[in-house]
Each structure stands twice: as structure tokens, then as C-alpha cells.
CSV table of C-alpha atoms in Angstrom, one decimal:
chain,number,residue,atom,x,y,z
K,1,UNK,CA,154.8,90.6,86.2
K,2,UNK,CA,153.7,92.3,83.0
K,3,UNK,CA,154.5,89.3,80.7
K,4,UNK,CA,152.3,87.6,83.2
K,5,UNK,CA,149.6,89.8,83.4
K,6,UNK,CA,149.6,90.1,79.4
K,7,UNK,CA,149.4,86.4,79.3
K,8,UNK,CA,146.3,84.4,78.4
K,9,UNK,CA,148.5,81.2,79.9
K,10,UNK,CA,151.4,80.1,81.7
K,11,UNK,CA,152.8,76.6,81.2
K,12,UNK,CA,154.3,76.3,84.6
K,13,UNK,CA,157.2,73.9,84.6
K,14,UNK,CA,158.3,71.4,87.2
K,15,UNK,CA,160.1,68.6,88.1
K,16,UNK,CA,159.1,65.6,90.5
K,17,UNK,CA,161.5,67.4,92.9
K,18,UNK,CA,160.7,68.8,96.2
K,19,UNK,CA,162.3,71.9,95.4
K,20,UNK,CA,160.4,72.1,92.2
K,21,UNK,CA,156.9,71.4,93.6
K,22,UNK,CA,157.4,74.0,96.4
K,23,UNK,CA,158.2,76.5,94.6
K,24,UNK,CA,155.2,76.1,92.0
K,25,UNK,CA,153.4,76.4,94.9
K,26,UNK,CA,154.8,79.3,95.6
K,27,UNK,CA,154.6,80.7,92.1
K,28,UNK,CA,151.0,79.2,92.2
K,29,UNK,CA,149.8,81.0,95.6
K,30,UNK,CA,151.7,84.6,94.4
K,31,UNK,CA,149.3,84.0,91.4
K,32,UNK,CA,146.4,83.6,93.1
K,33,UNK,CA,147.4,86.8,95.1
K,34,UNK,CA,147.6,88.8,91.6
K,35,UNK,CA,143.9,87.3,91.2
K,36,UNK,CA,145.0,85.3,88.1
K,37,UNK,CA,142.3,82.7,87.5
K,38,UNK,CA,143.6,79.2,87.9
K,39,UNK,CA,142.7,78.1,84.3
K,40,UNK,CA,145.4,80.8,83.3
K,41,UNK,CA,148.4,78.6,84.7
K,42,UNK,CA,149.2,75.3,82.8
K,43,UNK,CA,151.3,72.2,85.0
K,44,UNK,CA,153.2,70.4,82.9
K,45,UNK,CA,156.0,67.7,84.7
K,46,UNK,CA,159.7,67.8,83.0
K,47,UNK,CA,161.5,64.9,82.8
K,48,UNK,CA,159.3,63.0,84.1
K,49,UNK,CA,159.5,59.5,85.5
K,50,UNK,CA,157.8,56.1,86.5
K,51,UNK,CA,160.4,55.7,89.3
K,52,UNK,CA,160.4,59.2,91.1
K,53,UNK,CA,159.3,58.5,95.0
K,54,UNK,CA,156.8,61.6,94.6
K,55,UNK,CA,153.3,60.5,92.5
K,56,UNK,CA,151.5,62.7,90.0
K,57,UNK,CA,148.9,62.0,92.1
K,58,UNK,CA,150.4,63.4,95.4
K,59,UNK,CA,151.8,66.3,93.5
K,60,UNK,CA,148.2,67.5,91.6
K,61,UNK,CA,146.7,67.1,95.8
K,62,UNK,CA,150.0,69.3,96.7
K,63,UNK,CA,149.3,71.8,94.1
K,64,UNK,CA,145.4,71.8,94.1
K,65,UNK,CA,145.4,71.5,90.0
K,66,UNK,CA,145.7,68.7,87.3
K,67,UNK,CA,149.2,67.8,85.3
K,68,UNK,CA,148.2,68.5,81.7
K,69,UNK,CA,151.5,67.6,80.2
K,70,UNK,CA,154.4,65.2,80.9
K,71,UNK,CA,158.0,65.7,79.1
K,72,UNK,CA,159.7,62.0,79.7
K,73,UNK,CA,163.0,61.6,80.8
K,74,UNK,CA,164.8,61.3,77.9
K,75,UNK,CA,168.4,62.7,79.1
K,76,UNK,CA,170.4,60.9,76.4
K,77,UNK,CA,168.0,61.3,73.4
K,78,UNK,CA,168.0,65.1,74.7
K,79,UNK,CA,171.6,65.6,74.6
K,80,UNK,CA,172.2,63.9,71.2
K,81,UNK,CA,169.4,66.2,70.0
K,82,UNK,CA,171.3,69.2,71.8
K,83,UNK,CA,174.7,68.0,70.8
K,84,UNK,CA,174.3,67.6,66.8
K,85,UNK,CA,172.1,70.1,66.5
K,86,UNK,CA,169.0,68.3,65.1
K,87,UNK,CA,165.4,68.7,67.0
K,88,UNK,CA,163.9,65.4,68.1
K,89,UNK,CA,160.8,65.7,65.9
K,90,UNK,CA,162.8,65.8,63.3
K,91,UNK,CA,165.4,63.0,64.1
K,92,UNK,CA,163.0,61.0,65.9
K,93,UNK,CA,159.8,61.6,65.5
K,94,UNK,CA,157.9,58.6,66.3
K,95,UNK,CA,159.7,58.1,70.1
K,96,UNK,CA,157.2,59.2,73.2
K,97,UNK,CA,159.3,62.4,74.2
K,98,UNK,CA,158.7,63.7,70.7
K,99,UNK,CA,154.8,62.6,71.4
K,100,UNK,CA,154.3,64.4,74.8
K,101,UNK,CA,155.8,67.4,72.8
K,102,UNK,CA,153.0,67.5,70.5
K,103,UNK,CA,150.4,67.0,72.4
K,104,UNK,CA,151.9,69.7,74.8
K,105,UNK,CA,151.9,72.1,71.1
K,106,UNK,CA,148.3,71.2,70.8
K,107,UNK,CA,146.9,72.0,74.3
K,108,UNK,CA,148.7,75.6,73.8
K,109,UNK,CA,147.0,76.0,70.5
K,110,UNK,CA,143.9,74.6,70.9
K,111,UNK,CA,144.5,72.4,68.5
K,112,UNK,CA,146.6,74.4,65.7
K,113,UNK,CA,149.3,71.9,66.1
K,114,UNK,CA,147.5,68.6,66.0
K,115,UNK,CA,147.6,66.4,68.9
K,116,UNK,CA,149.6,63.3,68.3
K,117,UNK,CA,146.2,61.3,68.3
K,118,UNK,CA,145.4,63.3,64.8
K,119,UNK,CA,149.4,63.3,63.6
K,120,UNK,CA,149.2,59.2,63.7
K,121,UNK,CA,146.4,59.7,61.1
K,122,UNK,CA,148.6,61.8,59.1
K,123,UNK,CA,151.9,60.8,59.7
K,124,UNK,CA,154.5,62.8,58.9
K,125,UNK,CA,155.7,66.4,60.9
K,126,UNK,CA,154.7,68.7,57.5
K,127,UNK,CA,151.2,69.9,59.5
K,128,UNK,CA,153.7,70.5,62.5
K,129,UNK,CA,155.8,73.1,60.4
K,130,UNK,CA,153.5,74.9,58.2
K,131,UNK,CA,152.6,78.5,58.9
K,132,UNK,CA,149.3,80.0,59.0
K,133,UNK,CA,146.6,80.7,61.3
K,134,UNK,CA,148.2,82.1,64.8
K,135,UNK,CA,148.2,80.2,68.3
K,136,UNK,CA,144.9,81.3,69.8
K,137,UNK,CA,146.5,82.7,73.2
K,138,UNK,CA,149.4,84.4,74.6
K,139,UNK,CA,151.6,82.2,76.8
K,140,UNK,CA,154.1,82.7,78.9
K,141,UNK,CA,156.9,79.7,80.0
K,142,UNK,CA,157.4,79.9,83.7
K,143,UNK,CA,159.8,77.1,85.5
K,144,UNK,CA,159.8,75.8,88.9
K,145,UNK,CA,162.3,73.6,88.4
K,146,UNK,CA,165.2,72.9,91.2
């Protein structure tokens, strides 16, 4: 509870899992308890998917807040990355799970890591690398995944 209360934001993770949802609501209702305001808690899906039976839609009216970031379901691209050891933005850095990840680095920056719309301009990952300036808030990563 003290990473939380020190945080400016929490990217709350979930899946497009029952499980998952439930128990952002949870985390989501506990938060409101601690009188966190709700711009404070980020949604972003994992692995997400076209063919889950549960809508963004019906799971932003479940959880009373907006999805500001989707991670696709990229299970194979993931573990290649995981198994030799070489980050996707790196070995693959034009493919949309490598996108969503960068837009997902600019929304907790405001903008220090570009946004993939600014990156396509640019092209190339050398403004996703450099150091300098720090991340205008704190975040903390919270998972409601199943």
C-alpha cells in the first residue's frame, strides 16, 4: 500500500478473463476505498484479442473507466523474444506488439518516449534508448491477471 500511495499512476493490468476483470474490480473498488482518484489507475488489456467472447466495450461498462492500452497477443513472437534473449523492439520493431508498447511508454511519460505516431516520422528506436530528461510520474505496475 505504500508503493501505491507514493504513486502518481498505476498501470493496472488485465486480461479479457473473467478472473482478470473481477479482480480489477476489486483492486479498482479497494482503490477507491483508499480515496485514490480514478485518473491515478491506468487499464491497459494484456494479450489482447479480436476473438475473446468478452468486448472492450463490456469490460470499460464493467469497470466504470476507459482501456488506454492494449498488449496483442503475440504468444509466439513473445517467447522467441523471451527465449533468445533479444527485446522485440529491438528484433522487431516495426510488428504491432512492439507498437502498442510504445505508445503504452508514451502515455506513462507524457510523451518522453514518443508515441509510435511521432517514431514513424523518425524511424528508428535511437529516441526510444537515449537518456535524459526523467518520466514525469511515479508508476506503479499492478496485475489483475488470472
Amino acid at each position: 500500500l505504500a508503493l501505491l500511495d507514493m504513486a502518481d499512476q498505476v498501470m493496472l493490468t488485465l486480461t479479457m478473463e473473467m478472473t482478470a476483470i473481477k479482480a480489477a474490480k476489486q483492486y479498482l473498488e479497494v482503490a477507491e476505498l483508499l480515496g485514490y482518484p480514478t485518473e491515478k489507475t491506468m487499464l491497459v488489456l494484456n494479450r489482447f484479442t479480436t476473438q475473446s467472447q468478452i468486448s472492450v466495450e463490456d469490460i470499460e461498462t464493467h469497470l466504470k473507466g476507459t482501456i488506454k492500452g492494449r498488449i496483442p497477443d503475440e504468444p509466439n513472437l513473445v517467447l522467441r523474444s523471451i527465449n533468445e534473449g533479444v527485446p522485440l523492439a529491438l528484433s522487431d520493431p516495426d510488428i504491432r506488439y512492439t507498437r502498442a508498447i510504445n505508445n503504452l511508454a508514451s502515455l506513462l511519460t507524457d510523451g518522453l518516449v514518443p508515441a509510435e505516431e511521432e517514431r514513424e516520422q523518425r524511424r528508428g528506436l535511437g529516441g526510444l534508448f537515449k537518456r535524459g530528461g526523467t518520466p514525469r510520474a511515479k508508476t506503479a505496475l499492478a496485475s489483475a491477471e488470472g
